[in-house]
């Protein structure tokens, strides 16, 4: 059996390695148009930032090492220019020798990846404007950064890679600005969670221009003037365009393979394209989203690697293993913080017409009495009746990745908020509390679903009816340090004795610092004849961050959530 | 409704707090025989070790704060001496005033906890010999440590708390020895995983006496002589007995409540005892183990807290929520390392007649090219046919707790090794690799179950048939640095060209450093006419640690596993 694979990075190289383990006698050829195969794509920003010092560490395999280990014929610098499905052949061109030749296959695997979007803006092809996708891009950026006089960087696009680039350029000592066209960083996240990280980025001295479009670039006097949609401009010595990627479907389209609505190569559940002898994996494919059923991409290394393994199994044994799809788990380190998501953010669920309830909770990374504990924030979205967990977003420091991984494993297996409540985590003081933040998220969701707790969200505060009473149940000292304007302060511990001070006929919105005391207060009021009592989800801590984010946008609210 | 709760720490205080939130009008009385309620039990060793500096941080609630927040009548220093179930009354005695009185209840909750085992050894009640269970014990130990001339400590029992005490006393500058009667530390773990941590403990300068019983204590010249079963003795200034706990069932037994085979109070799935008006939670109860169905305890803070919540729900609403049982997830920091388990170790599954396959894999805590990655080891046990995950043990540094939590969440929900393979983790270079160590564990288990990989274990090596060929497929440089004696060295990358050097009729046991290259080599051989080919699970890395542990025990092998 002869396998030809187009693309030698995550999906392609992974498919080849697994193919070899499954079939020692197969003939395997990989075509890679770049100079390198199987390199550490996700490490590129960190080599630019000199966090990773040795370039060789990114080059995990070479054509020679892949040949000796996997007996695979790896042809780098060789682009496949056409597929002839009828003849089961591809046409390849070596960029070094300019040789053009055909290669036959029994089965073909497409792993062409994606290419960075370069919007058609005036001046975008000028000097000093880069995208980052592969080792050559990385080398070019690194060389330019060290070419002398490079002090100011503008990163356009505040997605995962954009933020990594911003951090790494900042780490090199550059003045960094980030320009993002929507009103928050990390567009797959909900506004509140993004807001937490925005605050952190700004505190590090990076300028953040949100809700800001770029209209053009002008090169003059050795610098780039980044023209903004509002008429302003930012002067930079280097610009990194990081506004997303698009699946590279050129070969697939030319070969008549089916592509889909989201622009990716269509595959069935066995990763087989519309031509039964051609399979496809990685960034170039689209696949039904587990929540909506609608096809979409997952531009992520983890899914690409898993697809490679499954694709090889199906090639060798004949469609034996289904790919279950991706819940799009993603994470990013942003200076000292970590933030990530698994599943579909509430705003996107809403867009798809999927009803969901949101709850935001804060908890310690580990036991509060053990040194070094930091607060982390978990925001979950879940189905109103079943309690099925639809997404989780986590932002914090130590232990953020852990909670996200646990939540992802539960989302992936169609778990509910009750599974969060029951989750039996590994507890000792350096690692967690007797009730993990994941448990707390589950407990609170359970309280919401059962009607024991009615919640209201930060963005609802500016839209409250005139006669609503805001009740701060924190201590007077906390209240004095800052609170939501016009709130009455009755500490929860005094509430039972001061019920007469509250109007039974008015709507009451309670808040405390994180939400726990607010909940206790709510339980007291709800059982004492007060019928319209709401607790602010995420507490004052989240509202304060939310307010700051709205202030920065010069907006009254974000409009993300509907009132409870 | 009047609730009386006996015991004011994890289970009892948790039940009370939840009861109040569920029922604002209930009368709630807590009796706590000690001076403190709701304190941070798990933090006690760290206050002794001065890792936690402020004693107040351990005292999370006081009787007064609990009263004002939860309107609960907390009576500390008050022991319940008897229960009269027929009259629905308890008899209580205040240790301060010596007052004895009765208190009636509608529903009673038992949360008496467990007490430390003090074996009936000669001299055990002498000066300088302590157990650690509560704040008073902690204060006594701390005072003694600082009473002058305390230089040498012996910790008896190498369970979770014993190791925490050893580390904390070492942290204070004491010379520490640990004496454990079985042949490994952390008896709930399998030998191999314990061995990894033993090596680390010894490297820190702590003396570890395994397979060593204590026969008596002798006090002379201001020191304690710890007499060992083998006739030796260890001189110490302080001794910590940490040989386990037993459920405190004295009140329950006297009241005629049913207790079970494991010695705990019997409860039904709603945490109700044999008296329908009495519920019980925490260390004192026994509950069916999810794997064996046999009742047993879970001396763990997490389950106690979860039980408190469920117990309160059932008290208020009438047996509405089942407690699902505990998979006994446990973790401990041991100096720079972390080690833990979820589910039932292979040796214990074997004892219960539950067939299981073991696989040990090593992986980076995060991407190898990103600074600071360390190897961690995952050992899983799974069912031979279904692949159901029965336990996971993880030992390593950064990210060990994360992998254990993910594995626990999958075990708890009856997941399989295929769920590990599919697990969609949060990947960016500082947090993981594109294939997480959890995925790798799943991939390898899948290979074992499908027959693609036959494994052999470190303890099998000393029992191999005479004519078995040991094949080291690492590089010559690795081979020269150390290997299993009498192995032939053919690097995996040369194997295809040197097949003629291998005897087709002999059993071949392959090993590499961690197991991956061994697997590749095995695939080549199995597809090239070699029929009896095994790969060493966990590779040379695990075998070396295993050998060292056997050498320390002066044993040839541990006898834990059966040959594959």
GROMACS .gro file of C-alpha atoms in nm, chain A residues 158 163 178 180 182-187 189-211 334-335 337 339 347 395 545-553 558:
model
   49
  158UNK     CA    1  -0.595   3.993   2.022
  163UNK     CA    2  -0.150   3.781   2.287
  178UNK     CA    3  -0.250   4.559   2.063
  180UNK     CA    4  -0.843   4.446   1.818
  182UNK     CA    5  -1.406   4.374   1.849
  183UNK     CA    6  -1.474   4.506   2.197
  184UNK     CA    7  -1.271   4.245   2.386
  185UNK     CA    8  -0.958   4.036   2.361
  186UNK     CA    9  -0.985   3.664   2.287
  187UNK     CA   10  -1.309   3.674   2.089
  189UNK     CA   11  -1.444   3.406   2.532
  190UNK     CA   12  -1.728   3.588   2.700
  191UNK     CA   13  -1.677   3.956   2.775
  192UNK     CA   14  -1.645   3.920   3.153
  193UNK     CA   15  -1.363   3.670   3.142
  194UNK     CA   16  -1.178   3.859   2.871
  195UNK     CA   17  -1.213   4.171   3.087
  196UNK     CA   18  -1.017   4.008   3.370
  197UNK     CA   19  -0.723   3.948   3.142
  198UNK     CA   20  -0.748   4.288   2.975
  199UNK     CA   21  -0.694   4.450   3.313
  200UNK     CA   22  -0.383   4.239   3.363
  201UNK     CA   23  -0.243   4.322   3.019
  202UNK     CA   24  -0.291   4.693   3.076
  203UNK     CA   25  -0.128   4.664   3.419
  204UNK     CA   26   0.178   4.524   3.245
  205UNK     CA   27   0.209   4.841   3.040
  206UNK     CA   28   0.077   4.708   2.709
  207UNK     CA   29  -0.161   4.944   2.531
  208UNK     CA   30  -0.486   4.783   2.432
  209UNK     CA   31  -0.704   4.936   2.160
  210UNK     CA   32  -1.033   4.750   2.156
  211UNK     CA   33  -1.326   4.807   1.924
  334UNK     CA   34  -0.088   3.605   2.932
  335UNK     CA   35   0.200   3.740   3.140
  337UNK     CA   36  -0.213   3.498   3.418
  339UNK     CA   37  -0.700   3.202   3.065
  347UNK     CA   38  -2.263   3.467   2.373
  395UNK     CA   39  -0.897   3.286   3.434
  545UNK     CA   40  -1.365   4.434   3.641
  546UNK     CA   41  -1.666   4.453   3.413
  547UNK     CA   42  -1.717   4.821   3.489
  548UNK     CA   43  -1.353   4.897   3.417
  549UNK     CA   44  -1.381   4.718   3.083
  550UNK     CA   45  -1.695   4.914   2.993
  551UNK     CA   46  -1.529   5.238   3.102
  552UNK     CA   47  -1.231   5.166   2.878
  553UNK     CA   48  -1.471   5.110   2.589
  558UNK     CA   49  -2.148   4.515   2.696
   0.00000   0.00000   0.00000
